[in-house]
Amino acid sequence: MTNLRPNIYVADPQAIKTVAMQKERYAKDVEYVDQFIGCYGQSLLMVEGEVWRRHRKETQRAFNERNIRLVWSETEDIMRRLFKIWDSPGGKEVRIDNVSDMTETLGLLVISRAGFGRRISWDLTDDKIPEGHQMSFSHTLRAVSKNMIIRALIPTWAKNLTKTTRDVTTAFSEFGLYLTNMVTLGRKSSEIAESQLSNEPQVTLAPGSLLDLLLSANENARNGGKGLDASEVAGNIFLFLFAGHETTAHALSFCLGLLALYPEVQREVYMQIEEVIRLHGKLDYSNLNDIRLVECVLWESMRLYPVIKVSHVGRIATKDSVISVARNGPGASENLREDFFIPKGANIWLSITAVHYNPTYWPEPEKFRPKRFMEPYNKDAFLAFSTGSRSCIGRRFAEIECIAALALLIERYEIRIDEDKFPSVPGESTFVSFPFYLQVL
């Protein structure tokens, strides 16, 4: 059935913040969200009101300093293992034909360890299929991450219609079984859990993983508190996979592409990293503030190429309302604002790309200039992680993963595009599909 409600696109930072923060007046389209991420239980993105506040409080506890440190250490370990694979053939160059394949796998490995507490290999075929399962955990994780939208679009009657729909259905069923088993194991004492897992060498529990920390919230609920029940733990873990994996893979791909296209920026970042290593002997989480340029490269790439161009989840106006918007155009000022009427029932979409390319907030917005984030800027105009109370709860998780991976890569390799086979063409922005050369420094 066609949605005949009016659609309103908001591209003013102040108005976007108003819409994001006034949850009762501009409610999420919960039914729409449920189609994509409601298959294992309720999560932060699916609820409103007091239930949302409970979810936010408990999930916020999981994204603590202990987990963020785990993200850094696991990303470092995962990257070191990748470097060994690259070093094994010998030579001083590594060719990556599809950088997004590499960044997607990195994202899966980090979320598997720091999210689910399970360590898997870069060679996903190494993972064995446990008894009672049809697919290995790593195969299931990859299949689910690649087919979330397809799964939402498959009607019930078509689940067994083709090999593709059968494979997708099996993957989501298997992932649900893995989630249930992990939650069940997590409830038991560490001694029991360790003894039961001793026969599964591919599984390593990680204290400080999101699942480990969310299960403490689950225990609170079981003891009569206001924590999360088992299905809510599963639902939120699935949300973190859905949101975090895409963010990391997308952001890192564009960071690498931009650094290859702007070697002078890459060189400056490299020099900053080398100075930290000279002073401290190695890169470490404690040196995060000393490699600010890496963070700025990440933010600038996400400004230019946001993961979400227009908010995936629209808002619905629950009543007639008015928002204040800036009048843009030549000679316009942020201070020149006017009221805009929004009728009850209207769909409201937040246009992130429009804000990120507005010269009112970002001088020369089409240019890659990471150092703009070291200057004063309107923080409400940077929407890569959304805004207000609905902002991405896993922002620091994603940032630390990307910063660690980028810093370790830049420390070791010079990133280049094969210009002989793929000369740059003015106006093109599809460089992420180009083969990359990583040359040992």
C-alpha positions as a printed NumPy array, in Angstrom:
array([[  0.   ,   0.   ,   0.   ],
       [  1.416,   3.377,  -0.993],
       [  2.301,   5.774,   1.803],
       [  0.452,   8.979,   0.934],
       [  1.7  ,  10.979,   3.91 ],
       [  3.674,  14.138,   3.08 ],
       [  7.46 ,  13.738,   3.214],
       [  9.535,  16.56 ,   4.7  ],
       [ 13.343,  16.615,   4.405],
       [ 15.134,  18.626,   7.091],
       [ 18.646,  19.93 ,   6.348],
       [ 19.117,  22.49 ,   9.122],
       [ 21.278,  21.353,  12.109],
       [ 19.206,  23.17 ,  14.732],
       [ 15.942,  21.836,  13.302],
       [ 17.391,  18.319,  13.069],
       [ 18.387,  18.478,  16.729],
       [ 14.862,  19.621,  17.622],
       [ 13.307,  16.699,  15.741],
       [ 15.785,  14.212,  17.241],
       [ 15.247,  15.358,  20.833],
       [ 11.463,  15.851,  20.882],
       [ 10.663,  12.146,  20.774],
       [  6.997,  12.45 ,  21.746],
       [  6.26 ,  15.   ,  19.033],
       [  8.37 ,  13.312,  16.341],
       [  8.149,   9.563,  16.929],
       [ 10.151,   6.84 ,  15.208],
       [  8.423,   4.605,  12.683],
       [  8.761,   1.556,  14.944],
       [  7.   ,  -0.816,  12.529],
       [  9.539,   0.053,   9.834],
       [ 12.464,  -0.598,  12.204],
       [ 10.978,  -3.912,  13.315],
       [ 11.122,  -5.259,   9.75 ],
       [ 14.911,  -5.018,   9.752],
       [ 16.159,  -5.649,  13.277],
       [ 13.246,  -7.062,  15.246],
       [ 13.89 , -10.725,  14.514],
       [ 15.587, -11.607,  17.836],
       [ 14.003,  -9.237,  20.333],
       [ 13.404,  -5.601,  21.154],
       [ 16.362,  -3.226,  21.02 ],
       [ 17.195,   0.393,  21.675],
       [ 16.142,   1.428,  18.176],
       [ 12.691,  -0.165,  18.418],
       [ 11.257,   1.278,  21.609],
       [ 10.07 ,   4.61 ,  22.951],
       [  9.301,   6.312,  26.274],
       [ 10.214,   4.612,  29.541],
       [ 11.165,   1.378,  27.787],
       [ 13.661,   3.315,  25.629],
       [ 15.126,   4.975,  28.733],
       [ 15.642,   1.556,  30.345],
       [ 17.321,   0.179,  27.212],
       [ 19.517,   3.259,  26.855],
       [ 20.633,   3.122,  30.481],
       [ 21.559,  -0.561,  30.392],
       [ 23.226,  -0.567,  26.969],
       [ 25.189,   2.585,  27.845],
       [ 26.809,   0.632,  30.68 ],
       [ 28.174,  -1.879,  28.168],
       [ 29.995,   0.804,  26.159],
       [ 32.323,   1.644,  29.021],
       [ 36.062,   2.221,  29.263],
       [ 36.717,  -1.491,  29.759],
       [ 35.009,  -2.371,  26.486],
       [ 36.644,   0.49 ,  24.572],
       [ 40.095,  -0.652,  25.701],
       [ 39.176,  -4.157,  24.55 ],
       [ 38.227,  -2.748,  21.135],
       [ 41.682,  -1.163,  20.786],
       [ 43.605,  -4.263,  21.909],
       [ 41.538,  -6.627,  19.753],
       [ 41.791,  -4.393,  16.688],
       [ 45.556,  -4.24 ,  17.201],
       [ 45.778,  -8.03 ,  17.509],
       [ 43.573,  -8.544,  14.438],
       [ 45.647,  -6.122,  12.347],
       [ 48.932,  -7.758,  13.443],
       [ 47.53 , -11.115,  12.315],
       [ 46.597,  -9.569,   8.962],
       [ 50.113,  -8.159,   8.547],
       [ 51.552, -11.668,   9.051],
       [ 49.322, -12.959,   6.249],
       [ 50.446, -10.122,   3.981],
       [ 54.111, -10.694,   4.879],
       [ 54.071, -14.44 ,   4.174],
       [ 54.59 , -14.26 ,   0.354],
       [ 57.524, -11.869,   0.82 ],
       [ 58.072,  -8.645,  -1.051],
       [ 57.473,  -5.057,  -0.06 ],
       [ 54.076,  -4.467,  -1.652],
       [ 50.579,  -5.723,  -0.897],
       [ 47.852,  -5.408,  -3.509],
       [ 44.233,  -5.196,  -2.323],
       [ 41.829,  -5.639,  -5.224],
       [ 38.723,  -4.795,  -3.218],
       [ 39.363,  -2.779,  -0.084],
       [ 35.771,  -3.083,   1.152],
       [ 36.191,  -6.881,   1.432],
       [ 39.122,  -6.291,   3.778],
       [ 37.36 ,  -3.648,   5.879],
       [ 34.149,  -5.698,   6.098],
       [ 36.088,  -8.706,   7.37 ],
       [ 37.955,  -6.511,   9.865],
       [ 34.631,  -5.186,  11.136],
       [ 33.287,  -8.717,  11.571],
       [ 36.393,  -9.887,  13.439],
       [ 36.289,  -6.946,  15.857],
       [ 32.538,  -7.137,  16.539],
       [ 32.847, -10.903,  16.966],
       [ 35.51 , -10.534,  19.658],
       [ 34.654,  -7.233,  21.368],
       [ 30.915,  -7.689,  20.816],
       [ 30.216, -11.406,  21.203],
       [ 33.366, -12.513,  22.994],
       [ 34.351, -14.957,  20.237],
       [ 37.631, -14.849,  18.351],
       [ 37.578, -15.871,  14.685],
       [ 40.266, -15.989,  12.004],
       [ 40.886, -13.835,   8.922],
       [ 40.39 , -17.092,   7.033],
       [ 36.729, -17.579,   7.869],
       [ 36.873, -21.156,   6.537],
       [ 39.006, -22.092,   9.569],
       [ 35.953, -21.928,  11.833],
       [ 34.434, -25.353,  12.497],
       [ 30.717, -26.142,  12.623],
       [ 29.781, -27.049,  16.222],
       [ 27.489, -29.967,  16.937],
       [ 23.841, -28.985,  16.577],
       [ 24.555, -26.284,  13.982],
       [ 24.404, -26.185,  10.186],
       [ 26.856, -23.291,   9.782],
       [ 29.975, -22.101,  11.591],
       [ 29.718, -18.941,  13.687],
       [ 31.939, -16.913,  11.344],
       [ 30.018, -18.059,   8.241],
       [ 26.749, -17.216,   9.981],
       [ 28.029, -13.8  ,  11.054],
       [ 29.1  , -12.904,   7.521],
       [ 25.883, -14.204,   5.923],
       [ 23.694, -12.268,   8.361],
       [ 25.676,  -9.031,   7.998],
       [ 25.409,  -9.164,   4.188],
       [ 21.726, -10.085,   3.97 ],
       [ 19.895,  -7.987,   6.556],
       [ 17.92 ,  -6.033,   3.964],
       [ 17.198,  -9.116,   1.838],
       [ 15.878, -10.936,   4.892],
       [ 13.517,  -8.04 ,   5.691],
       [ 12.13 ,  -8.119,   2.146],
       [ 11.505, -11.876,   1.956],
       [  7.801, -12.632,   2.605],
       [  7.044, -15.628,   4.818],
       [  5.725, -17.707,   1.92 ],
       [  8.97 , -17.221,  -0.059],
       [ 11.494, -18.311,   2.58 ],
       [ 12.039, -21.715,   0.943],
       [ 11.349, -20.641,  -2.633],
       [ 14.935, -20.374,  -3.941],
       [ 18.424, -21.364,  -2.819],
       [ 19.166, -17.727,  -1.917],
       [ 16.069, -17.341,   0.263],
       [ 16.726, -20.732,   1.895],
       [ 20.359, -19.809,   2.643],
       [ 19.363, -16.432,   4.107],
       [ 16.626, -18.014,   6.223],
       [ 19.054, -20.67 ,   7.486],
       [ 21.7  , -18.061,   8.347],
       [ 19.29 , -15.999,  10.447],
       [ 17.958, -19.113,  12.161],
       [ 21.514, -20.224,  12.945],
       [ 22.465, -16.794,  14.27 ],
       [ 19.443, -16.851,  16.566],
       [ 20.565, -20.233,  17.872],
       [ 24.102, -18.956,  18.488],
       [ 22.72 , -15.905,  20.304],
       [ 20.505, -18.069,  22.5  ],
       [ 23.42 , -20.37 ,  23.346],
       [ 25.734, -17.448,  24.168],
       [ 23.153, -15.821,  26.433],
       [ 22.526, -19.169,  28.162],
       [ 26.243, -19.786,  28.686],
       [ 26.719, -16.264,  29.919],
       [ 24.17 , -16.779,  32.656],
       [ 26.147, -19.624,  34.172],
       [ 29.094, -19.27 ,  36.462],
       [ 32.45 , -18.714,  34.769],
       [ 33.667, -22.144,  35.962],
       [ 30.756, -23.943,  34.328],
       [ 30.985, -21.86 ,  31.185],
       [ 34.714, -22.442,  30.821],
       [ 34.372, -26.205,  31.336],
       [ 31.609, -26.462,  28.727],
       [ 33.56 , -24.395,  26.236],
       [ 36.761, -26.348,  26.717],
       [ 35.747, -28.75 ,  23.927],
       [ 35.255, -25.864,  21.476],
       [ 38.732, -24.427,  20.805],
       [ 37.41 , -21.803,  18.376],
       [ 35.502, -20.067,  21.18 ],
       [ 37.259, -17.686,  23.566],
       [ 35.256, -15.746,  26.117],
       [ 36.275, -12.104,  26.372],
       [ 35.655, -10.32 ,  29.671],
       [ 34.553,  -6.809,  28.8  ],
       [ 32.808,  -7.782,  25.556],
       [ 29.432,  -6.149,  24.915],
       [ 27.666,  -9.461,  25.453],
       [ 29.49 , -10.018,  28.736],
       [ 28.536,  -6.539,  29.979],
       [ 24.941,  -6.724,  28.733],
       [ 24.474, -10.033,  30.517],
       [ 25.107,  -8.28 ,  33.823],
       [ 22.099,  -6.122,  32.941],
       [ 20.223,  -9.339,  32.205],
       [ 21.117, -10.659,  35.661],
       [ 19.719,  -7.471,  37.172],
       [ 16.406,  -8.126,  35.391],
       [ 16.3  , -11.753,  36.524],
       [ 16.806, -10.618,  40.099],
       [ 13.777,  -8.344,  39.944],
       [ 15.536,  -5.197,  38.78 ],
       [ 14.953,  -3.038,  35.726],
       [ 17.589,  -4.545,  33.483],
       [ 17.219,  -6.339,  30.152],
       [ 15.609,  -9.727,  29.673],
       [ 17.26 , -12.412,  27.519],
       [ 15.452, -11.457,  24.297],
       [ 16.337,  -7.777,  24.821],
       [ 20.011,  -8.693,  25.266],
       [ 19.859, -10.641,  21.99 ],
       [ 17.984,  -7.825,  20.244],
       [ 20.506,  -5.184,  21.269],
       [ 23.517,  -7.321,  20.371],
       [ 21.996,  -7.798,  16.909],
       [ 21.485,  -4.032,  16.638],
       [ 25.158,  -3.439,  17.451],
       [ 26.149,  -5.892,  14.699],
       [ 23.759,  -4.237,  12.234],
       [ 24.935,  -0.693,  12.992],
       [ 28.597,  -1.164,  13.882],
       [ 29.734,  -3.435,  11.092],
       [ 28.408,  -1.182,   8.318],
       [ 29.823,   1.968,   9.914],
       [ 33.342,   0.592,  10.292],
       [ 33.614,  -1.045,   6.869],
       [ 32.26 ,   2.023,   5.055],
       [ 34.308,   4.595,   6.976],
       [ 37.621,   2.731,   6.718],
       [ 37.208,   2.141,   2.983],
       [ 36.773,   5.838,   2.295],
       [ 39.562,   6.808,   4.697],
       [ 42.01 ,   4.615,   2.792],
       [ 40.818,   5.942,  -0.55 ],
       [ 41.133,   9.565,   0.512],
       [ 44.578,   9.045,   2.022],
       [ 45.737,   7.45 ,  -1.238],
       [ 44.397,  10.416,  -3.209],
       [ 45.917,  12.978,  -0.833],
       [ 49.488,  11.735,  -0.149],
       [ 50.437,  15.018,   1.548],
       [ 47.776,  14.377,   4.219],
       [ 48.877,  10.756,   4.531],
       [ 52.472,  11.891,   5.048],
       [ 51.473,  14.338,   7.773],
       [ 49.491,  11.646,   9.589],
       [ 52.442,   9.261,   9.275],
       [ 54.83 ,  11.815,  10.78 ],
       [ 52.529,  12.317,  13.764],
       [ 52.362,   8.555,  14.346],
       [ 56.137,   8.214,  14.025],
       [ 56.643,  10.949,  16.616],
       [ 54.444,   9.062,  19.093],
       [ 56.411,   5.859,  18.49 ],
       [ 59.705,   7.737,  18.896],
       [ 58.586,   9.09 ,  22.276],
       [ 56.727,   6.048,  23.635],
       [ 58.146,   3.06 ,  21.768],
       [ 54.81 ,   1.916,  20.303],
       [ 51.261,   2.926,  19.514],
       [ 48.938,   2.385,  22.438],
       [ 45.44 ,   3.321,  23.562],
       [ 46.984,   5.727,  26.065],
       [ 48.493,   7.711,  23.137],
       [ 45.104,   8.408,  21.563],
       [ 45.257,  12.165,  22.154],
       [ 48.667,  12.319,  20.462],
       [ 47.361,  11.032,  17.11 ],
       [ 44.5  ,  13.491,  16.682],
       [ 45.088,  13.698,  12.928],
       [ 43.983,  10.078,  12.533],
       [ 40.698,  10.898,  14.235],
       [ 40.327,  14.006,  12.065],
       [ 40.856,  11.932,   8.901],
       [ 38.096,   9.592,  10.071],
       [ 35.66 ,  12.423,  10.8  ],
       [ 36.409,  14.23 ,   7.546],
       [ 35.872,  11.079,   5.491],
       [ 32.563,  10.508,   7.294],
       [ 31.577,  14.105,   6.625],
       [ 32.285,  13.728,   2.915],
       [ 30.889,  10.202,   2.641],
       [ 28.459,   9.613,   5.524],
       [ 27.354,   6.03 ,   6.102],
       [ 23.777,   7.297,   6.243],
       [ 22.932,   9.901,   3.605],
       [ 19.377,  10.426,   4.812],
       [ 18.223,   8.98 ,   8.134],
       [ 17.236,   5.341,   7.564],
       [ 14.559,   5.647,  10.214],
       [ 12.092,   8.418,   9.533],
       [ 10.121,  10.257,  12.175],
       [  6.358,  10.682,  12.103],
       [  4.817,  13.923,  13.367],
       [  2.328,  12.954,  16.083],
       [  0.706,  16.398,  16.065],
       [  0.736,  19.635,  14.096],
       [  3.936,  21.498,  14.928],
       [  6.302,  24.255,  13.852],
       [ 10.106,  24.106,  13.639],
       [ 12.581,  26.929,  13.099],
       [ 14.796,  26.577,  10.014],
       [ 17.596,  28.722,   8.607],
       [ 17.034,  30.351,   5.24 ],
       [ 20.013,  29.217,   3.156],
       [ 21.302,  30.821,  -0.018],
       [ 23.717,  33.539,  -1.15 ],
       [ 24.188,  36.058,   1.616],
       [ 22.077,  34.027,   4.053],
       [ 22.977,  33.773,   7.728],
       [ 22.327,  31.167,  10.405],
       [ 20.604,  33.969,  12.3  ],
       [ 18.012,  34.459,   9.543],
       [ 15.45 ,  31.859,  10.502],
       [ 11.793,  31.261,   9.775],
       [  9.088,  28.959,  11.087],
       [  8.077,  25.946,   9.029],
       [  4.761,  24.144,   9.575],
       [  4.755,  20.334,   9.857],
       [  1.314,  18.693,   9.675],
       [  0.351,  15.755,  11.877],
       [  1.19 ,  12.43 ,  10.226],
       [  3.984,  13.776,   8.019],
       [  7.121,  11.687,   7.463],
       [ 10.238,  13.605,   8.5  ],
       [ 13.626,  12.682,   7.061],
       [ 16.941,  14.097,   8.265],
       [ 19.178,  14.953,   5.295],
       [ 22.679,  14.355,   6.613],
       [ 24.551,  14.821,   3.335],
       [ 22.89 ,  18.192,   2.736],
       [ 24.136,  19.442,   6.116],
       [ 27.638,  18.035,   5.57 ],
       [ 27.986,  19.897,   2.273],
       [ 26.464,  23.192,   3.39 ],
       [ 29.146,  25.925,   3.098],
       [ 27.422,  27.864,   5.891],
       [ 28.854,  25.282,   8.317],
       [ 31.719,  23.798,   6.284],
       [ 33.816,  26.247,   4.209],
       [ 34.811,  24.649,   0.898],
       [ 32.747,  21.579,   1.789],
       [ 33.809,  19.527,  -1.247],
       [ 37.471,  19.57 ,  -0.156],
       [ 39.147,  16.872,   1.928],
       [ 40.604,  18.92 ,   4.771],
       [ 40.861,  16.883,   8.015],
       [ 42.367,  19.765,   9.998],
       [ 39.031,  21.617,   9.847],
       [ 38.122,  19.497,  12.892],
       [ 40.983,  21.099,  14.823],
       [ 39.336,  24.486,  14.273],
       [ 36.088,  25.759,  15.84 ],
       [ 33.087,  24.225,  14.051],
       [ 29.365,  23.742,  14.619],
       [ 29.212,  20.333,  16.296],
       [ 25.497,  20.06 ,  15.52 ],
       [ 26.423,  20.161,  11.81 ],
       [ 28.441,  16.917,  12.042],
       [ 25.819,  14.181,  11.864],
       [ 27.817,  11.059,  11.001],
       [ 26.681,   9.55 ,  14.321],
       [ 23.295,  11.317,  14.432],
       [ 22.506,  13.842,  17.174],
       [ 20.688,  14.374,  20.455],
       [ 19.669,  11.595,  22.834],
       [ 19.245,   9.298,  19.822],
       [ 22.88 ,   9.647,  18.778],
       [ 24.82 ,   6.457,  18.084],
       [ 25.459,   4.715,  21.399],
       [ 28.378,   2.799,  19.891],
       [ 30.134,   5.857,  18.493],
       [ 33.298,   5.473,  20.56 ],
       [ 33.442,   1.735,  19.793],
       [ 33.412,   2.472,  16.048],
       [ 35.826,   5.403,  16.33 ],
       [ 38.428,   3.488,  18.335],
       [ 38.267,   0.526,  15.968],
       [ 38.787,   2.769,  12.931],
       [ 41.513,   4.888,  14.557],
       [ 43.472,   1.822,  15.701],
       [ 43.219,   0.109,  12.304],
       [ 44.165,   3.268,  10.388],
       [ 47.078,   4.159,  12.654],
       [ 48.555,   0.668,  12.476],
       [ 48.203,   0.579,   8.69 ],
       [ 49.732,   4.025,   8.162],
       [ 52.596,   3.231,  10.554],
       [ 53.574,   0.26 ,   8.402],
       [ 52.441,   1.002,   4.85 ],
       [ 52.185,   3.775,   2.298],
       [ 48.735,   3.604,   0.681],
       [ 48.563,   4.108,  -3.103],
       [ 46.095,   3.578,  -5.946],
       [ 47.246,   1.827,  -9.126],
       [ 47.126,   4.951, -11.298],
       [ 48.394,   3.079, -14.393],
       [ 45.311,   0.898, -14.55 ],
       [ 42.902,   3.332, -12.949],
       [ 43.82 ,   6.931, -13.719],
       [ 41.798,   9.459, -11.758],
       [ 38.898,  11.062, -13.608],
       [ 37.606,  14.453, -12.413],
       [ 34.204,  14.087, -10.813],
       [ 34.508,  10.383, -10.031],
       [ 34.141,   9.222,  -6.435],
       [ 34.16 ,   5.428,  -6.886],
       [ 37.783,   5.014,  -5.841],
       [ 36.886,   2.506,  -3.129],
       [ 36.515,  -0.156,  -5.84 ],
       [ 40.008,   0.549,  -7.221],
       [ 42.889,  -1.83 ,  -6.443],
       [ 45.091,  -0.481,  -3.641],
       [ 48.808,  -0.909,  -3.189],
       [ 50.195,  -0.938,   0.331],
       [ 53.953,  -0.397,   0.258],
       [ 56.04 ,  -1.197,   3.326],
       [ 57.68 ,   1.952,   4.704]])
